[in-house]
Amino acid sequence: MSKAKIPVVKRSLFSWIFAGNLKFQLLLVLIIVAMVMTRVLPLEIEMQKRIVNEAINLRSIDKLLLYSGYYLAAVFVFSVLKYLTNIIQTLITQRTTARMRKDLYHHILTLPLNFFRKTQPGTVVNALGTELTLPGNFVGMAVASPVTNILTLLAFATYLFLLNPLLAAVSLSIYPIVVFLVPLLQRGVNKANKKRVDAARKFSARIAESISGIHEIHGNGAYRIENRKYDALVDRLLKIRIIWSLYRFAVKTSNGFFTSLGPFLVFLLGGYLAIKGRLELGALVAFLSAQERLFDPWKDLIEFYQVYQDGRINYDKTMRYFDTEPEHEIEPKDRGPLQLEGSVEVKDLSFTTDTGIHLLDGINVSLKPGEHLALVGFSGSGKSTLALCIGQLYKYTGGSIMIGDREVSALTKKDMTNNIGFVAQNPFIFDGTIEENILYSTNAQFDDNGQSEYAEMPTLDDIIAVLHQTGIFVDILRFGLNAILTHDQNEELVKMIIRVRKNFQQDFGQELSEYVEFFDENKYLQYSSVSENIIFGAADRDEFADINLSRNEYFLNFLKTADLTRPLLSLGTDLCRQTVDILGNLPPDSVFFEQSPINAEELEAYKLLMDQLKKKKWHELTKEDRQKLLELALRFTPGVHKMAALPEMLETLILEGRALFRQKITADDPQAITFVEMSQYIYSQTILNNIFFGKTKTANPQAQERINQSIIQLLIEEDLLETIIEIGMHYQVGTKGDKLSGGQQQKLAIARIFLKAPNILIMDEATSALDNKSQTRIQNLLETRWKKKNTVISVVHRLDTIKNFDKVAVMKAGRILEMGTYDELMGRKGMLYELVGKK
């Protein structure tokens, strides 16, 4: 029988030294022994002595070269071995720190939900990211540092006694004082370090809480409150770190002071002995050198001692903080996960918090496989708590919950996740793609090697089915259509999109002509800006983007060449004058500026410019003012900005300029622009824009829906719909799904559970963020496809959706006051009748 694995929070810091590092640590010891021997035998210092006594005094060049060569060889070999030691130490440190982080993170994920109600995310982040660094550093040094430095100290101390016992005894006499003093000061370091770790945790937690609650801070204007809390923590951390640093510097300073006394004693006593002829000059030089070398290993030992103390404190406090047992076994031992029946039997269930508050009391519920139960009641009645207890997310304190023939409290997490799906009111969407999120419920069934425990993973058809069912299919299709392809993506896909583009205009061009202005290189496009009409393509570099053209020197020079500068300045002046005259005295509401190329925020600037135009000619304006006029003209879109008209002569000049610009830029910079051609895919544009190949004339939702349906029809005909959906599935949802709306997040969470199709589905107000149409769709799906097949327990917030549930349980103050079918309860005219609001 295999030995039970010790939980990471129960392991001592020393247990990590050899665990997984034994070979590296043994190799380190061998290298260190060789390194010390290299440094001592042939001893660098002995070579110094011989160079002075035998080579220099006897004026022997041969011995000078020989001993210098020995010295150089010893230094070179020592340096190589030292480098190898550092590499292995780093490997041990980083490997151990990584294993600590992994094991602790794996443990943290299994902790009860109640633990996380009391623990800020910043505390967990700080523990995993910062507080395990010092313990990892200690493990990397645990063998190498003491072995290296103790052997080196012993070697040099022995050599000193061989040179002169009296001088050695005197110079080494200061070290016992240091051995006594350093631990005394280290106690102060340890005490301050404990406070520093606690303060750092609170500091990280404060930041995490503020960022998480940023909406509340802004909504309540609570900047001063939060600043005061944060500043107080920073000030406290400042004081603690100063005291901690003072103690640390005291250790280093006292150690340095006493160590520096060594040379003083050697100079004093050694000089006296040399003057009296009782000590050779070379021996004195060698003694001074060896005595100086004692400082490095001694200093390293002191630093190692500090690393050990800091690492031990960080490690112990971190592991103690997370030393909480999981409420349930994670995986079954010696068997696979159970396949349970969908029946649920709740008897005399009670749930009491750590503080003694009774959230559930005497709950009894019985559900057959495939039955649907609605839990209703006022806020705080215990509906969600009951659902969480059935799902084993809360550990109930009394009574019994049976799923099939098994007690929930005795089941492992693996058993539960294999049979139950859970959708929360505020579902969590993970950073990543839609595909990763929708497969999350099935990915949870992967083993440690990434192998699925399912015989068959969900197919694309399965995924598309649940996307349709939950109503998020259209959103994902839109994400796919709004994706931008790269040049190295499927060439066949590009060809198919171009074919869809041609078919779209052929099949629907006439029908959609009142809604769409298709691109035509021979016509002026009324629903495209002046700059878009000139360029008639998509910029492949930022300097040719529409917003940058008024500052692009190449484009400005082209306008002069094409005789377009003055007409465009004249157009910009007319637009500025008309907008200021018509809108100048209206409030800065965007609704008034919908038909103007000037937006509300720019109005004041253009008023000032209009004042300048009354006094000056164009050539007298500043470069910035002329740029504003030109920018205004370039953004002018006749079909949208109906406050002014485009002169017919300028329209003709722009069409001529379009051909001239294409000819010029193609010769000068062919990589700058991708021109609009029916046979050309524009990689800087979305798939939708490449298919659409034009501009809409209206924002009418019905027109947009008609256009979308036409495109979808063509995608289906070309067998491209699934491909676009796959592209949309790679859409990055952002941190916590912040690139999705609340409704999209809920639909995605429901879709991933529908894909899992568990025997028992628990929904805790899972459709609260959905519109009525989407809620009705989900409810109809549950009633038609899930009833009699899968058991559903739903915490309901909308009472008009519960009519077709098999059972309705009305809760108040942690108790079920009445239970039955909707019609039965309404007939009794009890609590449900009151909740619905009928009399």
CSV table of C-alpha atoms in Angstrom, one decimal, residues 86-415:
chain,number,residue,atom,x,y,z
A,86,ASN,CA,25.6,28.8,-9.0
A,87,ILE,CA,23.8,27.1,-12.0
A,88,ILE,CA,22.8,24.1,-9.9
A,89,GLN,CA,21.7,26.2,-6.9
A,90,THR,CA,19.5,28.3,-9.2
A,91,LEU,CA,18.0,25.1,-10.7
A,92,ILE,CA,17.2,23.8,-7.2
A,93,THR,CA,15.8,27.2,-6.1
A,94,GLN,CA,13.5,27.7,-9.1
A,95,ARG,CA,12.4,24.0,-9.2
A,96,THR,CA,11.6,24.0,-5.5
A,97,THR,CA,9.8,27.4,-5.6
A,98,ALA,CA,7.7,26.2,-8.6
A,99,ARG,CA,6.8,22.9,-6.8
A,100,MET,CA,5.8,24.9,-3.7
A,101,ARG,CA,3.6,27.2,-5.7
A,102,LYS,CA,2.0,24.3,-7.6
A,103,ASP,CA,1.3,22.2,-4.5
A,104,LEU,CA,0.0,25.1,-2.5
A,105,TYR,CA,-2.2,26.3,-5.4
A,106,HIS,CA,-3.6,22.8,-5.8
A,107,HIS,CA,-4.3,22.7,-2.1
A,108,ILE,CA,-5.9,26.2,-2.1
A,109,LEU,CA,-8.3,25.2,-4.9
A,110,THR,CA,-9.7,22.4,-2.7
A,111,LEU,CA,-10.5,24.6,0.3
A,112,PRO,CA,-14.1,25.2,1.4
A,113,LEU,CA,-16.0,28.2,-0.1
A,114,ASN,CA,-16.3,29.6,3.4
A,115,PHE,CA,-12.5,30.0,3.5
A,116,PHE,CA,-12.6,32.3,0.5
A,117,ARG,CA,-15.3,34.4,2.1
A,118,LYS,CA,-12.8,35.4,4.7
A,119,THR,CA,-9.7,35.6,2.4
A,120,GLN,CA,-9.0,38.4,0.0
A,121,PRO,CA,-7.6,37.4,-3.5
A,122,GLY,CA,-4.6,39.7,-2.8
A,123,THR,CA,-3.6,37.5,0.1
A,124,VAL,CA,-3.6,34.4,-2.1
A,125,VAL,CA,-1.7,36.2,-4.8
A,126,ASN,CA,0.9,37.5,-2.4
A,127,ALA,CA,1.4,34.1,-0.8
A,128,LEU,CA,1.9,32.3,-4.1
A,129,GLY,CA,3.9,35.1,-5.8
A,130,THR,CA,6.1,36.6,-3.2
A,131,GLU,CA,6.1,34.8,0.1
A,132,LEU,CA,7.4,31.5,-1.3
A,133,THR,CA,10.4,33.2,-2.9
A,134,LEU,CA,12.5,33.3,0.2
A,135,PRO,CA,11.8,29.7,1.2
A,136,GLY,CA,12.7,28.6,-2.3
A,137,ASN,CA,16.0,30.6,-2.0
A,138,PHE,CA,16.8,28.9,1.2
A,139,VAL,CA,16.3,25.4,-0.2
A,140,GLY,CA,18.7,26.3,-3.1
A,141,MET,CA,21.3,27.4,-0.6
A,142,ALA,CA,20.6,24.8,2.1
A,143,VAL,CA,23.4,22.4,1.1
A,144,ALA,CA,25.7,24.5,-1.0
A,145,SER,CA,26.1,27.5,1.3
A,146,PRO,CA,26.9,25.7,4.6
A,147,VAL,CA,29.1,23.0,3.0
A,148,THR,CA,31.1,25.5,0.9
A,149,ASN,CA,31.6,28.0,3.6
A,150,ILE,CA,32.3,25.6,6.5
A,151,LEU,CA,34.8,23.6,4.5
A,152,THR,CA,36.4,26.9,3.3
A,153,LEU,CA,36.6,28.2,6.9
A,154,LEU,CA,38.1,25.0,8.2
A,155,ALA,CA,40.6,24.9,5.3
A,156,PHE,CA,41.8,28.5,5.8
A,157,ALA,CA,41.7,28.2,9.6
A,158,THR,CA,43.9,25.1,9.4
A,159,TYR,CA,46.3,26.8,7.1
A,160,LEU,CA,46.5,29.8,9.5
A,161,PHE,CA,47.5,27.5,12.4
A,162,LEU,CA,50.1,25.9,10.2
A,163,LEU,CA,51.6,29.3,9.4
A,164,ASN,CA,51.6,30.6,13.0
A,165,PRO,CA,49.4,29.1,15.8
A,166,LEU,CA,49.6,32.2,18.0
A,167,LEU,CA,48.7,34.6,15.3
A,168,ALA,CA,45.9,32.3,14.1
A,169,ALA,CA,44.4,32.0,17.7
A,170,VAL,CA,44.4,35.8,18.2
A,171,SER,CA,42.9,36.6,14.8
A,172,LEU,CA,40.2,34.0,15.2
A,173,SER,CA,39.3,35.0,18.7
A,174,ILE,CA,36.8,37.6,17.5
A,175,TYR,CA,34.5,35.1,15.8
A,176,PRO,CA,32.9,33.6,19.0
A,177,ILE,CA,31.8,37.2,19.9
A,178,VAL,CA,30.1,37.4,16.5
A,179,VAL,CA,28.5,34.0,16.9
A,180,PHE,CA,26.9,35.3,20.1
A,181,LEU,CA,25.9,38.8,18.8
A,182,VAL,CA,24.4,37.9,15.4
A,183,PRO,CA,21.6,35.6,16.7
A,184,LEU,CA,20.8,38.3,19.3
A,185,LEU,CA,20.2,40.9,16.6
A,186,GLN,CA,18.5,38.3,14.4
A,187,ARG,CA,15.7,37.9,16.9
A,188,GLY,CA,14.9,41.6,16.1
A,189,VAL,CA,15.0,40.9,12.4
A,190,ASN,CA,12.6,37.9,12.8
A,191,LYS,CA,10.2,39.8,14.9
A,192,ALA,CA,10.1,42.7,12.4
A,193,ASN,CA,9.9,40.3,9.5
A,194,LYS,CA,6.8,38.6,10.9
A,195,LYS,CA,5.1,42.0,11.1
A,196,ARG,CA,6.3,42.8,7.5
A,197,VAL,CA,4.7,39.6,6.1
A,198,ASP,CA,1.4,40.3,7.9
A,199,ALA,CA,1.4,43.9,6.7
A,200,ALA,CA,2.3,42.9,3.1
A,201,ARG,CA,-0.6,40.5,3.1
A,202,LYS,CA,-3.0,43.2,4.2
A,203,PHE,CA,-1.5,45.6,1.7
A,204,SER,CA,-2.0,43.2,-1.2
A,205,ALA,CA,-5.5,42.4,0.0
A,206,ARG,CA,-6.4,46.1,0.2
A,207,ILE,CA,-5.3,46.7,-3.4
A,208,ALA,CA,-7.2,43.6,-4.6
A,209,GLU,CA,-10.4,44.7,-2.8
A,210,SER,CA,-10.2,48.2,-4.2
A,211,ILE,CA,-9.7,47.1,-7.8
A,212,SER,CA,-12.5,44.5,-7.4
A,213,GLY,CA,-14.8,47.1,-6.0
A,214,ILE,CA,-13.8,50.0,-8.3
A,215,HIS,CA,-17.4,50.4,-9.5
A,216,GLU,CA,-18.6,51.0,-6.0
A,217,ILE,CA,-15.8,53.5,-5.3
A,218,HIS,CA,-16.6,55.5,-8.4
A,219,GLY,CA,-20.4,55.2,-7.9
A,220,ASN,CA,-20.1,56.5,-4.3
A,221,GLY,CA,-17.2,58.9,-4.9
A,222,ALA,CA,-15.4,57.1,-2.1
A,223,TYR,CA,-11.9,58.2,-3.2
A,224,ARG,CA,-11.0,59.8,0.2
A,225,ILE,CA,-12.2,56.8,2.2
A,226,GLU,CA,-10.2,54.3,0.1
A,227,ASN,CA,-7.2,56.6,0.0
A,228,ARG,CA,-7.2,56.9,3.8
A,229,LYS,CA,-7.3,53.1,4.2
A,230,TYR,CA,-4.6,52.6,1.7
A,231,ASP,CA,-2.3,55.4,3.0
A,232,ALA,CA,-2.6,54.0,6.6
A,233,LEU,CA,-1.4,50.6,5.4
A,234,VAL,CA,1.4,52.1,3.4
A,235,ASP,CA,2.5,54.1,6.4
A,236,ARG,CA,2.4,51.0,8.7
A,237,LEU,CA,4.4,49.0,6.1
A,238,LEU,CA,6.9,51.8,5.8
A,239,LYS,CA,7.6,51.8,9.6
A,240,ILE,CA,7.9,48.1,9.7
A,241,ARG,CA,10.2,47.9,6.7
A,242,ILE,CA,12.4,50.6,8.2
A,243,ILE,CA,12.7,48.7,11.5
A,244,TRP,CA,13.3,45.4,9.7
A,245,SER,CA,16.0,47.0,7.5
A,246,LEU,CA,17.7,48.6,10.6
A,247,TYR,CA,18.0,45.3,12.3
A,248,ARG,CA,19.3,43.6,9.1
A,249,PHE,CA,21.9,46.4,8.6
A,250,ALA,CA,22.9,46.0,12.2
A,251,VAL,CA,23.6,42.4,11.7
A,252,LYS,CA,25.7,43.1,8.6
A,253,THR,CA,27.4,46.1,10.2
A,254,SER,CA,28.4,44.3,13.4
A,255,ASN,CA,29.6,41.3,11.4
A,256,GLY,CA,31.7,43.6,9.1
A,257,PHE,CA,33.1,45.5,12.1
A,258,PHE,CA,34.3,42.5,14.0
A,259,THR,CA,35.6,40.8,10.9
A,260,SER,CA,37.6,43.9,10.1
A,261,LEU,CA,39.3,43.7,13.5
A,262,GLY,CA,41.1,40.6,12.2
A,263,PRO,CA,43.5,42.5,9.9
A,264,PHE,CA,44.2,45.0,12.7
A,265,LEU,CA,45.3,42.2,15.0
A,266,VAL,CA,47.4,40.5,12.3
A,267,PHE,CA,49.0,43.9,11.5
A,268,LEU,CA,49.8,44.5,15.1
A,269,LEU,CA,50.9,41.1,16.2
A,270,GLY,CA,52.2,39.8,12.9
A,271,GLY,CA,54.1,43.0,12.3
A,272,TYR,CA,55.8,42.7,15.7
A,273,LEU,CA,56.8,39.1,15.0
A,274,ALA,CA,58.1,40.0,11.5
A,275,ILE,CA,60.2,42.8,13.0
A,276,LYS,CA,61.6,40.4,15.6
A,277,GLY,CA,62.4,37.9,12.9
A,278,ARG,CA,60.1,35.3,14.1
A,279,LEU,CA,57.9,35.4,11.0
A,280,GLU,CA,58.9,35.5,7.4
A,281,LEU,CA,57.6,38.4,5.3
A,282,GLY,CA,56.1,36.0,2.7
A,283,ALA,CA,54.3,34.1,5.6
A,284,LEU,CA,52.9,37.4,6.8
A,285,VAL,CA,51.6,38.3,3.3
A,286,ALA,CA,50.1,34.8,3.0
A,287,PHE,CA,48.6,35.1,6.5
A,288,LEU,CA,47.0,38.4,5.7
A,289,SER,CA,45.6,37.0,2.4
A,290,ALA,CA,44.2,33.9,4.1
A,291,GLN,CA,42.8,35.9,7.0
A,292,GLU,CA,41.1,38.2,4.5
A,293,ARG,CA,39.7,35.2,2.7
A,294,LEU,CA,38.0,34.1,5.9
A,295,PHE,CA,35.7,37.1,5.6
A,296,ASP,CA,33.9,35.9,2.5
A,297,PRO,CA,32.7,32.5,3.8
A,298,TRP,CA,31.9,34.0,7.2
A,299,LYS,CA,29.8,36.7,5.5
A,300,ASP,CA,28.1,34.1,3.3
A,301,LEU,CA,27.2,32.1,6.4
A,302,ILE,CA,25.7,35.1,8.1
A,303,GLU,CA,23.6,35.9,5.0
A,304,PHE,CA,22.6,32.2,4.7
A,305,TYR,CA,21.4,32.4,8.3
A,306,GLN,CA,19.3,35.5,7.5
A,307,VAL,CA,17.9,33.8,4.4
A,308,TYR,CA,17.0,30.8,6.6
A,309,GLN,CA,15.3,32.9,9.2
A,310,ASP,CA,13.4,35.0,6.7
A,311,GLY,CA,12.5,32.0,4.6
A,312,ARG,CA,11.3,30.0,7.7
A,313,ILE,CA,9.1,32.8,8.9
A,314,ASN,CA,7.5,33.4,5.4
A,315,TYR,CA,7.1,29.6,4.9
A,316,ASP,CA,5.6,28.9,8.3
A,317,LYS,CA,3.2,31.8,8.3
A,318,THR,CA,2.1,31.0,4.7
A,319,MET,CA,1.5,27.3,5.4
A,320,ARG,CA,-0.3,28.0,8.7
A,321,TYR,CA,-2.6,30.5,7.0
A,322,PHE,CA,-3.7,27.9,4.4
A,323,ASP,CA,-3.7,25.0,6.8
A,324,THR,CA,-7.4,24.1,6.3
A,325,GLU,CA,-8.6,20.7,5.4
A,326,PRO,CA,-10.9,20.3,2.3
A,327,GLU,CA,-14.4,19.5,3.4
A,328,HIS,CA,-14.6,16.5,1.0
A,329,GLU,CA,-12.3,14.1,-0.7
A,330,ILE,CA,-11.3,15.3,-4.1
A,331,GLU,CA,-11.2,12.0,-5.9
A,332,PRO,CA,-12.2,8.5,-5.0
A,333,LYS,CA,-9.5,6.0,-4.1
A,334,ASP,CA,-9.3,2.6,-5.9
A,335,ARG,CA,-12.4,3.2,-8.0
A,336,GLY,CA,-13.7,5.4,-10.7
A,337,PRO,CA,-16.3,8.2,-10.2
A,338,LEU,CA,-19.8,7.0,-9.5
A,339,GLN,CA,-22.7,7.3,-12.0
A,340,LEU,CA,-25.6,8.2,-9.8
A,341,GLU,CA,-29.4,8.2,-10.3
A,342,GLY,CA,-31.0,11.6,-10.7
A,343,SER,CA,-33.1,11.2,-7.6
A,344,VAL,CA,-32.7,13.6,-4.7
A,345,GLU,CA,-33.8,13.0,-1.1
A,346,VAL,CA,-33.4,15.7,1.5
A,347,LYS,CA,-34.3,14.8,5.1
A,348,ASP,CA,-34.3,17.1,8.2
A,349,LEU,CA,-31.5,19.2,6.6
A,350,SER,CA,-30.0,22.0,8.6
A,351,PHE,CA,-27.1,24.4,8.0
A,352,THR,CA,-25.5,26.5,10.7
A,353,THR,CA,-22.7,29.0,10.0
A,354,ASP,CA,-19.5,29.2,12.1
A,355,THR,CA,-21.0,32.1,13.9
A,356,GLY,CA,-24.1,30.1,14.9
A,357,ILE,CA,-26.6,31.6,12.4
A,358,HIS,CA,-29.2,29.0,11.3
A,359,LEU,CA,-29.6,29.4,7.5
A,360,LEU,CA,-31.5,26.1,7.0
A,361,ASP,CA,-33.7,24.2,9.5
A,362,GLY,CA,-35.7,21.0,9.0
A,363,ILE,CA,-35.7,20.9,5.2
A,364,ASN,CA,-37.4,17.9,3.5
A,365,VAL,CA,-37.5,17.5,-0.2
A,366,SER,CA,-38.0,14.4,-2.4
A,367,LEU,CA,-37.4,14.4,-6.2
A,368,LYS,CA,-37.6,11.5,-8.6
A,369,PRO,CA,-35.2,11.3,-11.5
A,370,GLY,CA,-36.2,13.8,-14.2
A,371,GLU,CA,-38.4,15.9,-11.9
A,372,HIS,CA,-38.0,19.7,-11.8
A,373,LEU,CA,-38.1,21.7,-8.6
A,374,ALA,CA,-38.5,25.5,-8.3
A,375,LEU,CA,-37.2,27.1,-5.1
A,376,VAL,CA,-39.0,30.4,-4.5
A,377,GLY,CA,-39.2,32.9,-1.6
A,378,PHE,CA,-38.0,36.3,-0.4
A,379,SER,CA,-34.3,37.2,-0.5
A,380,GLY,CA,-32.5,35.6,2.5
A,381,SER,CA,-35.0,32.7,2.7
A,382,GLY,CA,-32.3,30.1,2.2
A,383,LYS,CA,-33.1,29.1,-1.5
A,384,SER,CA,-29.5,29.4,-2.7
A,385,THR,CA,-28.1,27.9,0.5
A,386,LEU,CA,-30.2,24.8,0.0
A,387,ALA,CA,-29.2,24.5,-3.7
A,388,LEU,CA,-25.5,24.9,-2.7
A,389,CYS,CA,-25.9,22.2,0.0
A,390,ILE,CA,-27.4,19.8,-2.5
A,391,GLY,CA,-24.5,20.5,-4.9
A,392,GLN,CA,-22.0,19.9,-2.1
A,393,LEU,CA,-20.7,23.5,-2.4
A,394,TYR,CA,-21.7,24.0,1.3
A,395,LYS,CA,-21.2,21.2,3.9
A,396,TYR,CA,-24.5,20.9,5.7
A,397,THR,CA,-24.3,20.6,9.5
A,398,GLY,CA,-27.3,18.3,10.1
A,399,GLY,CA,-29.7,16.0,8.4
A,400,SER,CA,-29.2,14.1,5.2
A,401,ILE,CA,-29.0,14.6,1.4
A,402,MET,CA,-29.1,11.5,-0.8
A,403,ILE,CA,-28.4,11.5,-4.5
A,404,GLY,CA,-29.5,8.1,-5.8
A,405,ASP,CA,-28.5,5.8,-2.9
A,406,ARG,CA,-25.5,7.8,-1.8
A,407,GLU,CA,-25.1,10.4,1.0
A,408,VAL,CA,-23.8,13.7,-0.5
A,409,SER,CA,-21.4,14.3,2.5
A,410,ALA,CA,-19.7,10.9,1.8
A,411,LEU,CA,-19.2,11.5,-1.9
A,412,THR,CA,-16.0,12.8,-3.4
A,413,LYS,CA,-15.9,16.0,-5.5
A,414,LYS,CA,-15.2,13.9,-8.5
A,415,ASP,CA,-18.4,11.9,-7.9
